[in-house]
XYZ file of C-alpha atoms in Angstrom:
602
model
C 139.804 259.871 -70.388
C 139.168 257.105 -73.005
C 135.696 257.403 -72.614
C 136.077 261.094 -74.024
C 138.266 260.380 -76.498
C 135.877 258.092 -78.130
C 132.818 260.376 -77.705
C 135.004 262.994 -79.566
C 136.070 260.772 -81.822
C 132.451 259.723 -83.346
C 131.360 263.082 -83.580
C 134.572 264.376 -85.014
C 134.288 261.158 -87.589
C 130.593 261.560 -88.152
C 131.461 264.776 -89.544
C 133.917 264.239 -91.727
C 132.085 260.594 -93.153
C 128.960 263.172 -93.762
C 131.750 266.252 -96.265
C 132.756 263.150 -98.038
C 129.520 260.974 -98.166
C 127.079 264.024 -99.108
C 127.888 263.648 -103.022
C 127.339 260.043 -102.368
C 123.612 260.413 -100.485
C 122.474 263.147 -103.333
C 122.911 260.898 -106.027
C 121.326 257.889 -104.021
C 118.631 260.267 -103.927
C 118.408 261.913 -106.932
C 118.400 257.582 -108.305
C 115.710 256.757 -106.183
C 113.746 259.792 -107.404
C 114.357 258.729 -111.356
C 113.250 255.233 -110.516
C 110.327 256.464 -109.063
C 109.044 258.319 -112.276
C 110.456 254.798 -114.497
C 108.157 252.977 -112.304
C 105.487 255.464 -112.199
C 105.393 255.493 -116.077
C 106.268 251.294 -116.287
C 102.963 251.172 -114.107
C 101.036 253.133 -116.631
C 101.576 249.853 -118.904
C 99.878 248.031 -116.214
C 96.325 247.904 -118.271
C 98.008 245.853 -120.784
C 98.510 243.230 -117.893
C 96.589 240.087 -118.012
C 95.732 239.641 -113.790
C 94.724 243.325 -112.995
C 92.646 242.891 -109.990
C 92.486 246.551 -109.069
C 92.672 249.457 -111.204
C 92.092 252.214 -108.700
C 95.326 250.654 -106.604
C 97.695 250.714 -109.879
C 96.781 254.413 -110.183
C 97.623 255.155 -106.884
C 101.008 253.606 -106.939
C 101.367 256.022 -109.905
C 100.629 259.008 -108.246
C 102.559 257.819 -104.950
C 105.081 257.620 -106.607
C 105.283 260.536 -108.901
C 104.504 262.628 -105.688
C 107.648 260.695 -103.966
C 110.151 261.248 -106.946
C 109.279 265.140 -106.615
C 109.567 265.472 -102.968
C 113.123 264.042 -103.426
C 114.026 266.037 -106.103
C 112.916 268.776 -104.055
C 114.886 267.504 -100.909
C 118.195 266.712 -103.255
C 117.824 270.002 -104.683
C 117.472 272.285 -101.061
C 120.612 269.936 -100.442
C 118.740 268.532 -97.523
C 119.774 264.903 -98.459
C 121.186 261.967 -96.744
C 121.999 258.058 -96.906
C 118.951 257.775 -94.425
C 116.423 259.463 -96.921
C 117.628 257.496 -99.588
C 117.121 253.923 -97.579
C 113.564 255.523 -96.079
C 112.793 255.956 -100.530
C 113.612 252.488 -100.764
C 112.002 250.780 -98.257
C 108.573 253.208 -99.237
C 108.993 251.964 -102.753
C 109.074 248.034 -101.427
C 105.469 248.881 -99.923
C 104.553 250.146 -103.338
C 105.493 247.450 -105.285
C 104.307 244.998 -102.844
C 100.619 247.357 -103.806
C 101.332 247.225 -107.204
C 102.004 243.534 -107.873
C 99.324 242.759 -105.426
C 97.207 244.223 -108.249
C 98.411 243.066 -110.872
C 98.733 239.102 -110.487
C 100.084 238.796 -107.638
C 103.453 235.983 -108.248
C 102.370 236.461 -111.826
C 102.978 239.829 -111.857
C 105.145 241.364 -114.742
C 106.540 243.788 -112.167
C 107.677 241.739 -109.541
C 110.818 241.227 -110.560
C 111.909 244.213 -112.195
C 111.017 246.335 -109.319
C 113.110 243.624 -107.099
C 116.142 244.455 -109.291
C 115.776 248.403 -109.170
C 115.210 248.198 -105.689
C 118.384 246.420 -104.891
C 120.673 248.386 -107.119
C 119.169 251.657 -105.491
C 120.384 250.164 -102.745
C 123.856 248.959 -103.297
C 124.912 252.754 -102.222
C 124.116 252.479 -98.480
C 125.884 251.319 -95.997
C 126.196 247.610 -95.358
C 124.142 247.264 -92.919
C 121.353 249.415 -94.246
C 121.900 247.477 -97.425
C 121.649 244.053 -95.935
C 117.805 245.397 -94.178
C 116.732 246.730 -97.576
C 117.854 243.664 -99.431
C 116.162 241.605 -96.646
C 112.506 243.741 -96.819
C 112.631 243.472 -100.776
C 112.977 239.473 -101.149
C 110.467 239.118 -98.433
C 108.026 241.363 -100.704
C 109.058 239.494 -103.667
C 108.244 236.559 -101.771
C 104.902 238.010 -100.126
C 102.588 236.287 -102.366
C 102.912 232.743 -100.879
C 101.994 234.256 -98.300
C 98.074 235.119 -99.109
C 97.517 232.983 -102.600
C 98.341 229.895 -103.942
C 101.694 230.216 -106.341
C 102.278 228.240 -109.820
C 104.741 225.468 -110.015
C 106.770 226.856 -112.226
C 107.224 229.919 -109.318
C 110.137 228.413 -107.395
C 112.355 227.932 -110.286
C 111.863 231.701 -111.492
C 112.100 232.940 -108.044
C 115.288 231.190 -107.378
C 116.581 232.442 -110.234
C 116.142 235.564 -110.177
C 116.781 235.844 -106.181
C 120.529 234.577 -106.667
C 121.085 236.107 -109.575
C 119.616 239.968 -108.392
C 121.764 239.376 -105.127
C 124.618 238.553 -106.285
C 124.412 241.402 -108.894
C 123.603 243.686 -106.165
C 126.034 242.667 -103.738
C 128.924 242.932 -106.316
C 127.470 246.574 -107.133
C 127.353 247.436 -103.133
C 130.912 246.315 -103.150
C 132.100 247.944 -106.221
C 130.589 251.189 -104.379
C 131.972 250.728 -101.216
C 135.234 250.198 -102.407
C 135.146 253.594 -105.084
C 133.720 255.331 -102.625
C 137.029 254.205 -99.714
C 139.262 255.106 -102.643
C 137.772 258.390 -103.549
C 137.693 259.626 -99.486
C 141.521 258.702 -99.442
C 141.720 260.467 -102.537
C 140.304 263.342 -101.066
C 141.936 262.780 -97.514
C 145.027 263.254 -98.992
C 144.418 266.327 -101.534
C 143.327 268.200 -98.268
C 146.407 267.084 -96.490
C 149.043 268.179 -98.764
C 147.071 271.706 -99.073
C 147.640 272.116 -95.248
C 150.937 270.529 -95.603
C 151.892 273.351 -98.187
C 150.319 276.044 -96.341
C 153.857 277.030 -94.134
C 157.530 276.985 -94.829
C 157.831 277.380 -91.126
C 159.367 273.855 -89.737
C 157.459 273.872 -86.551
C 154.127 274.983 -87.972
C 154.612 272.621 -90.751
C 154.991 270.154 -88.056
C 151.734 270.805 -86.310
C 150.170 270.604 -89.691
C 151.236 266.832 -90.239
C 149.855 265.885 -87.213
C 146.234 267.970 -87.536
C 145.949 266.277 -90.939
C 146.013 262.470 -89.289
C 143.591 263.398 -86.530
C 140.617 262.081 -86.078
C 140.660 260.416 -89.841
C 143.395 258.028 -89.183
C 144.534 258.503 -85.615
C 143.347 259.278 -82.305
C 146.695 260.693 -81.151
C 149.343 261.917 -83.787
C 153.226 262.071 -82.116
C 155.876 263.567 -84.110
C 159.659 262.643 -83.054
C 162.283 264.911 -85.109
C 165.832 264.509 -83.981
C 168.035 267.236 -84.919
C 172.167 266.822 -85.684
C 173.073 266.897 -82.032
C 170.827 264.024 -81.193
C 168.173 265.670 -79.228
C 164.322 265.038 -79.947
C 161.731 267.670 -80.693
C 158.292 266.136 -80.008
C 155.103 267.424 -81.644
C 151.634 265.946 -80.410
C 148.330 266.363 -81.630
C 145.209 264.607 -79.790
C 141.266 264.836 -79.887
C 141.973 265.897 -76.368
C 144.553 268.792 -76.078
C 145.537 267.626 -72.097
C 146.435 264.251 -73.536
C 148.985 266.026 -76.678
C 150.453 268.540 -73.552
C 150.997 265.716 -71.016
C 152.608 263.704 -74.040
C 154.899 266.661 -75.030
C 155.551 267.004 -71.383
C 156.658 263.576 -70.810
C 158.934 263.409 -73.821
C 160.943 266.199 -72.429
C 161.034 265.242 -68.912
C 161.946 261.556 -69.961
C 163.290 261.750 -73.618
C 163.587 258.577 -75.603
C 166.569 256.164 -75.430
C 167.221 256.232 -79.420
C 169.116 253.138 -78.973
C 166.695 251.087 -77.085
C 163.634 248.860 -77.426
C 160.764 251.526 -78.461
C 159.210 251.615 -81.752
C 160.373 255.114 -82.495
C 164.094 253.915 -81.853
C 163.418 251.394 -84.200
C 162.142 253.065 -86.729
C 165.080 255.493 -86.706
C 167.731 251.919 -86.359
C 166.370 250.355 -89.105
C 164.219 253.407 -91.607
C 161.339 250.577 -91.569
C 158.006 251.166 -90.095
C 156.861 249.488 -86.963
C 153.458 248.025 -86.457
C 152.573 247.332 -82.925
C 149.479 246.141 -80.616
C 149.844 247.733 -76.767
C 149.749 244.464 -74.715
C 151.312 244.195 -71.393
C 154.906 243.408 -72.864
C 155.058 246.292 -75.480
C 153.899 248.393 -73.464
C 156.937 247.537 -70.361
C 159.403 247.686 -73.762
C 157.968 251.384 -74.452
C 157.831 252.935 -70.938
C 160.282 255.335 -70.446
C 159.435 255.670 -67.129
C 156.552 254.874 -64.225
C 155.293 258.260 -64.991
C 154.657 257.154 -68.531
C 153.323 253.865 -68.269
C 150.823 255.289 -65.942
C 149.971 257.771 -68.827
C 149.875 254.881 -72.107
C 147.198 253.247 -69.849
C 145.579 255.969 -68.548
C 145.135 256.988 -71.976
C 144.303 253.350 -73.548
C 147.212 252.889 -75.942
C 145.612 249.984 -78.057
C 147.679 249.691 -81.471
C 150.624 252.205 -83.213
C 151.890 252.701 -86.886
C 155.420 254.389 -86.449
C 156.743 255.345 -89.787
C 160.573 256.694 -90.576
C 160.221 260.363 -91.758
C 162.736 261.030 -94.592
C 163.123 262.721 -97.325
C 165.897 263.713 -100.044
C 168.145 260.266 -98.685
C 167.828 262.064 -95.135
C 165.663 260.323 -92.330
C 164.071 263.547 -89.873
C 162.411 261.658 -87.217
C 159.119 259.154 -87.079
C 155.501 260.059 -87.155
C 153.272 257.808 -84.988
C 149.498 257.007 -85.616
C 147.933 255.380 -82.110
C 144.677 254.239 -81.541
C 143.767 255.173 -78.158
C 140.460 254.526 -76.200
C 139.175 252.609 -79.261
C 139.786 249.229 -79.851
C 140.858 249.262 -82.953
C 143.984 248.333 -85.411
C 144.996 249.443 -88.663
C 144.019 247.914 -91.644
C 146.323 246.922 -94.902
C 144.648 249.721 -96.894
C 145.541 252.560 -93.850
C 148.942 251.518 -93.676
C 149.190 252.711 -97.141
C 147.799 255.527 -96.668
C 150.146 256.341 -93.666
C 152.949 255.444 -94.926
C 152.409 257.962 -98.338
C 151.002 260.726 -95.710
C 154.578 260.442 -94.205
C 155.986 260.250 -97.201
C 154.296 263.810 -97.938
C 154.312 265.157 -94.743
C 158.651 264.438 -94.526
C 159.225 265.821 -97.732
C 156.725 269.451 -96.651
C 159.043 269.390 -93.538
C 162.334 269.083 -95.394
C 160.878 271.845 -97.787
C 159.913 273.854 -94.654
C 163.670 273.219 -93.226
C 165.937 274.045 -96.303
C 163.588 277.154 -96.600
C 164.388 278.056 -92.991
C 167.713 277.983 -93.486
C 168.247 279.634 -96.465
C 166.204 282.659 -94.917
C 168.739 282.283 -91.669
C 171.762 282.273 -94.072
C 170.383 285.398 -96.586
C 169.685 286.900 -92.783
C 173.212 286.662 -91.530
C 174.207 287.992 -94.930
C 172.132 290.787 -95.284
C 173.464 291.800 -91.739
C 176.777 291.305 -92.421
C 176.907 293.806 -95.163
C 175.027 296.935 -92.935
C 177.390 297.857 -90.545
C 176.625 296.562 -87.017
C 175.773 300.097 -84.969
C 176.149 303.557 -86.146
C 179.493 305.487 -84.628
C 178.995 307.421 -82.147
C 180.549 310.900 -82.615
C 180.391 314.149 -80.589
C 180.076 316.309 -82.976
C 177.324 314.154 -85.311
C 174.189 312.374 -84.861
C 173.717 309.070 -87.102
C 170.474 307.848 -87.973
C 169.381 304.801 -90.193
C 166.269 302.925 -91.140
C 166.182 299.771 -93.582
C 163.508 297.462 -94.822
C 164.138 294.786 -97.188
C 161.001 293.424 -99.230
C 160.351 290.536 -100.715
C 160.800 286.764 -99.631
C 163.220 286.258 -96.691
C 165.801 284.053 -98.554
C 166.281 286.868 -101.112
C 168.610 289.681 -100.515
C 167.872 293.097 -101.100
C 169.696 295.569 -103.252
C 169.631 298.694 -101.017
C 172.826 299.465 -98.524
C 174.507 301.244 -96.358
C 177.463 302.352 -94.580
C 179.332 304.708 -91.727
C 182.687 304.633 -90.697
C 184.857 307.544 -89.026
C 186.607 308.880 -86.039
C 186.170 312.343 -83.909
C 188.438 314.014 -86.927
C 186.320 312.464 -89.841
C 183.246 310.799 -90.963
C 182.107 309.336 -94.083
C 178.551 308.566 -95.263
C 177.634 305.848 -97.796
C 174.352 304.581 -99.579
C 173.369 302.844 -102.454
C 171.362 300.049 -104.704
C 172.959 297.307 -106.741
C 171.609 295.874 -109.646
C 169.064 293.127 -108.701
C 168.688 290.993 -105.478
C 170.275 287.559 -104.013
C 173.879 285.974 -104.207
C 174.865 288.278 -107.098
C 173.317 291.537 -105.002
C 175.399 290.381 -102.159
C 178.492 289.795 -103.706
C 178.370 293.572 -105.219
C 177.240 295.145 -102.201
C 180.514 293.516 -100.240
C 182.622 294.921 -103.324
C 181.168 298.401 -103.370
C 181.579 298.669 -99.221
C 185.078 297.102 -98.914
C 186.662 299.116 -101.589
C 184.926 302.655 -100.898
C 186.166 302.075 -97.196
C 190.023 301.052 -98.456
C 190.065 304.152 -101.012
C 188.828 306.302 -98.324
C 192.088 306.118 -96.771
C 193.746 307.570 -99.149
C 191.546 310.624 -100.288
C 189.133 313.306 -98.545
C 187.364 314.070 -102.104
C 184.218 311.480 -102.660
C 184.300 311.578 -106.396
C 187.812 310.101 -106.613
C 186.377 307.285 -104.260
C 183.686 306.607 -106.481
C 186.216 306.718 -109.104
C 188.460 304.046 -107.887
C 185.620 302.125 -107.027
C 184.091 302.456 -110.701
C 187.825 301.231 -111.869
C 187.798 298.566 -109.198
C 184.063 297.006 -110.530
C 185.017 297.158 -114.053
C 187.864 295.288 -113.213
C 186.266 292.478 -111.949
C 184.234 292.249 -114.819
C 180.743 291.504 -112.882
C 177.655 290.566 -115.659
C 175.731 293.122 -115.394
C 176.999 294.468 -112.407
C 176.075 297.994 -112.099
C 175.047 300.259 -109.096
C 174.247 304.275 -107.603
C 175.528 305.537 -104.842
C 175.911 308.976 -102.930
C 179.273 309.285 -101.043
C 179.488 312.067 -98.310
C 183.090 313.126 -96.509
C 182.036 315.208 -93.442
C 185.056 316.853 -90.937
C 183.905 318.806 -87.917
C 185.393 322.615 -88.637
C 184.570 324.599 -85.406
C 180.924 325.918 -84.967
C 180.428 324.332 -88.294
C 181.049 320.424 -90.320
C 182.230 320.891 -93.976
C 180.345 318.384 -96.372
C 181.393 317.179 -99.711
C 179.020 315.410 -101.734
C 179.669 312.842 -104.578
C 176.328 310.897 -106.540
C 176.714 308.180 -108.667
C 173.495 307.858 -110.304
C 171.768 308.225 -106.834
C 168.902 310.362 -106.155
C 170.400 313.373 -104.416
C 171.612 314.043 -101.088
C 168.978 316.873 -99.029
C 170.524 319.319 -96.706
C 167.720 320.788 -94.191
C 168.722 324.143 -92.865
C 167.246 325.424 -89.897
C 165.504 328.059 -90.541
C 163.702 325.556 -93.534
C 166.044 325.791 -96.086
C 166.254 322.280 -98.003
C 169.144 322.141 -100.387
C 169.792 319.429 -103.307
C 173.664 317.887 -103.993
C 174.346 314.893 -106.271
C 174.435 313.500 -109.664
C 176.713 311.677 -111.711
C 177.128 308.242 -113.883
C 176.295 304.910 -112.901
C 178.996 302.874 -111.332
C 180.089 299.826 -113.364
C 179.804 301.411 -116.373
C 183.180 302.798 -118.296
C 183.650 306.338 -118.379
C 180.864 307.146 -115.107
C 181.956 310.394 -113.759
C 180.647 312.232 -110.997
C 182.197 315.603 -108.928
C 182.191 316.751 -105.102
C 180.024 319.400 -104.177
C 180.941 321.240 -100.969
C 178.380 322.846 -98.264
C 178.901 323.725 -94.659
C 176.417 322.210 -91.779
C 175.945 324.489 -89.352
C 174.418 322.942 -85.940
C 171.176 321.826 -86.357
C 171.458 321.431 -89.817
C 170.779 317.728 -91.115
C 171.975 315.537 -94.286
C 168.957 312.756 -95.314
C 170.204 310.576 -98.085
C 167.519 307.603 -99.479
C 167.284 304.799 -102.119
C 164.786 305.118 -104.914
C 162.763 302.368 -102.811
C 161.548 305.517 -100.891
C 160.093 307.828 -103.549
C 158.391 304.651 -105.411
C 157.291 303.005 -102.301
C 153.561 303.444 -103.286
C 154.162 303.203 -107.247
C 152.261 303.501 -109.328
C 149.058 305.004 -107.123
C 151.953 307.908 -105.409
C 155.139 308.701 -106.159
C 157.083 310.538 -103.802
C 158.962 313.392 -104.948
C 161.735 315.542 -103.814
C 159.272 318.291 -103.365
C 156.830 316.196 -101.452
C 159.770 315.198 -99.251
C 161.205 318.586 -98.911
C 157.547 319.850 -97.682
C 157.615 317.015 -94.911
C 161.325 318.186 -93.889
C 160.381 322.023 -93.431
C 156.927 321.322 -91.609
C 159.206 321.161 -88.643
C 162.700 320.999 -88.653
C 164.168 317.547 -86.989
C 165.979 318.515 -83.916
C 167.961 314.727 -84.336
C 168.669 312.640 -86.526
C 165.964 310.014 -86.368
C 163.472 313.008 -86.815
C 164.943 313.500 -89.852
C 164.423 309.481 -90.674
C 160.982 309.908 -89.240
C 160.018 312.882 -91.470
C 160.393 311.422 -94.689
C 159.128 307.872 -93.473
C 156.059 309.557 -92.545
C 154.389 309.833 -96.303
C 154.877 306.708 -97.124
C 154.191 304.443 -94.322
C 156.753 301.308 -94.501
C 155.284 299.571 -92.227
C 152.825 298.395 -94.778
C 152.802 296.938 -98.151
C 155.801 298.493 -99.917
C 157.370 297.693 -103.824
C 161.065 298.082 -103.125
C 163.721 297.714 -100.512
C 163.931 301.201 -98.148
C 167.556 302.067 -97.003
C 167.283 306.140 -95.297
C 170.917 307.301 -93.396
C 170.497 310.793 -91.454
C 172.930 312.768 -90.277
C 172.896 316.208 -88.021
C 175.224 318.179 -86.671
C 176.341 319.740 -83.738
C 178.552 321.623 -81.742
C 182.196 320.387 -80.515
C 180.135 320.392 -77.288
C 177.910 317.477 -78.843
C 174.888 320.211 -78.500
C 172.467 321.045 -81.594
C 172.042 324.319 -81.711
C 169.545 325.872 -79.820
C 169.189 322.382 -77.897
């Protein structure tokens, strides 16, 4: 199993080194290429030179390497670059200089030197060990002409010089690099982290997203700990391989941690300070939970572990732990502070993810709370409803509805406050507490919506205003009588059934002094239906379609509803909820029937 992890783990690092190293190796490139055409045009001066033993081999290093500047310009360009093609330009251009001074004087060559000191600098941007061979080729070609003539005197001072002096120069450079180019991958790193960290406000995805974001970059296994108010753990592991995260996951359920006891984790919690650990023999008997999982740490090849406290907002969650495994390996000062502000990041997405969780669980229970629970049940009436809130889940909608009767009565409510959330609620509650108290005492809607009117001005609510439709149905025989009050409400449709759709409703807004509204009266017969709607319904497709009451009354004769959820169905059917809708949907459906509980011709 180690040995997989660390195949998986160079090819997984390999490819992220090469995303953040490819702006690096095209501007190696593209620096080689534009010292190639400086020394192509610096060799055009080499006439002027005093030693030029071979004309025909200074133009050739011209044209070499005016050809080799535009095939990397070419390469850079098709994108087809790489640290390796940029240390391959290098090393070509030592075997041109090495041509070029040859021709030109040899150790008295004017170009010796300043080819040396391109050469390195060009350099400085690989890898150290790529930089140490290039540094190593170009002083022994700066050093090549002891080798077949005899040198000046005054040679060994100048080339000690300028040796120490262009290596120490190009080793600082290399360094400077190497250290930008760390800083600028962490950089990076952690701009890609927080993205995925920010991607979900769901706690448990946002949990899986912390621990992707550490793996294979910092960590070969990623194990997050959260402990919730009653004390028990929720354990979240992410691996190169997915067995080892499962078995992990498995273990911590089967064996869960001893919060007070010697394991990093515990202490992390004890003391909110991170815990750096190596996995010899001893930490790893203090961190066994059991036989089963010390058998699994060293199955695995637990080496090293960074457990840092997660907390955020003077709350600690749990501990996120960073373990080498299979690799030999420890982390370094710089990691640990990059760790420790991923789980700084990663504890305040999670707390973000939480609060947001239960905020939508709270506006949830509150949205539920003001529907009523289940429809009655009545012999002589079939209840229908359909509601669909829009927008985020922690806001609460505007639309609502109510039913509340016996077998000698039934009343019908719907309607939309003004606006959504805490405010929304705390109307809704108003308008459904008080219309059911005042329908004690009165059969006629519009007093209802009277009282209620009274009742809201009262209370003197800022810019609390709402419209409702109020229905009083009472079983009368073969027939229900129905009497209709609107409050600003679209109106109330009656479906007959032979087709027939009738209209009842208007009236003021409530909230507003001197809102009035009357009671219309129809009979139901059996069969026939009552469909009352918010405006979500009509504009549920604004702007492109808007839903009119003749659009809806077409759908309702096309075939009479023989319930009531055909009659919810019917005027659903235009507008297709289940998709991307601008307002909240309430619908409440109502059809009669004989004493029997029969529609008729049922």
């Amino acid at each position: 199993m180690p040995q997989r992890i660390n195949g998986d783990l160079t090819l997984r690092r390999r490819d992220w080194a090469s995303r953040f190293g490819r702006d690096e190796a095209h501007a190696a490139v593209m620096i080689a290429a534009g010292l190639y055409l400086v020394g192509a045009a610096l060799t055009a001066t080499a006439a002027l030179a005093p030693h030029v033993g071979s004309p025909a081999a200074v133009i050739g290093v011209a044209i070499a390497a005016c050809i080799t500047a535009a095939a990397l310009i070419v390469a850079a360009r098709s994108g087809h670059v790489g640290f390796g093609l940029a240390c391959a330009a290098d090393l070509w251009g030592i075997v041109l200089i090495l041509v070029l001074c040859a021709a030109t004087g040899g150790a008295q060559s004017p170009f010796a030197l300043i080819y040396f000191f391109a050469v390195c600098h060009a350099a400085a941007f690989q890898p150290t060990r790529r930089f140490l061979l290039v540094m190593f080729v170009a002083l022994a070609a700066f050093l090549a002409p002891v080798a077949y003539e005899d040198v000046p005197l005054d040679f060994a001072p100048f080339a000690g010089v300028g040796v120490v002096l262009l290596l120490f120069a190009s080793f600082a450079l290399h360094v400077t690099l190497a250290w930008s180019r760390r800083q600028r991958r962490r950089l990076q790193f952690m701009i890609a982290a927080s993205k995925k960290l920010d991607s979900s406000l769901d706690p448990s995805q946002t949990l899986r997203k912390i621990a992707r974001s550490a793996v294979p970059e910092l960590a070969e296994l990623c194990v997050i700990d959260v402990v919730d108010h009653a004390g028990r753990i929720e354990t979240v592991a992410v691996s190169l391989d997915p067995s080892v995260a499962r078995r992990l996951e498995q273990l911590r359920h089967d064996y869960p941690l001893d919060l007070h006891g010697p394991h990093p984790v515990a202490r992390a919690l004890a003391t909110g300070e991170p815990q750096i650990v190596e996995a010899d023999e001893a930490t790893l008997d203090d961190t066994a939970q059991s036989d089963e999982h010390m058998r699994f740490m060293r199955d695995v090849g637990y080496r090293s572990a960074a457990v840092f406290p997660m907390s955020a907002r003077h709350r600690t969650h749990g501990t996120v732990s960073f373990l080498h495994v299979g690799v030999d390996a420890v982390h370094s000062g710089a990691e640990l502070g990059v760790l420790e502000d991923l789980t700084a990041r990663a504890a305040l997405a999670y707390d973000n993810a939480r609060l947001y969780a239960e905020r939508a669980h709270i506006a949830n229970v509150l949205q539920r709370s003001l529907m009523p629970p289940k429809l009655p049940r009545l012999p002589w009436l079939d209840l229908a409803s359909y509601f669909r809130p829009i927008g985020p889940a922690n806001r609460i909608g505007g639309d609502f509805y109510d039913a509340f009767g016996d077998d000698r009565k039934c009343w019908l409510l719907l309607g939309d406050v003004c606006g959504k959330g805490p405010e929304a609620a705390a109307l809704t509650g108003l308008l459904r507490q008080s219309t059911r108290a005042y329908a004690r005492e009165t059969a006629s809607p519009s007093a209802v919506l009277a009282s209620v009117n009274a009742t809201m001005i009262e209370q003197e609510l800022s810019d609390g205003f709402a419209t409702a439709v109020l229905v009083h149905l009472e079983p009368r025989g073969d027939h229900v009588d129905a009497r209709f009050a609107a409050a600003g409400h679209p109106p109330a449709l009656v479906v007959r059934q032979n087709g027939d759709v009738d209209e009842f409703g208007e009236g003021g807004l409530l909230g507003l002094a001197g809102a009035r509204s009357e009671d219309f009266a129809t009979r139901l017969a059996a069969g026939d239906a009552l469909a009352l709607y918010t405006d979500g319904l009509p504009d549920a497709r604004a702007p492109q379609q808007i839903l009119g009451v003749a659009e809806m009354t077409a759908e309702l004769r096309r075939g009479v509803p023989a319930s009531a959820q055909g009659v919810v169905d019917a005027l659903l059917k235009p507008v297709a909820p289940d998709g991307d809708v601008r307002d909240d949907i309430a619908v409440l459906a109502a059809l009669a029937r004989n004493a029997n509980g029969a529609a008729k011709g049922a």
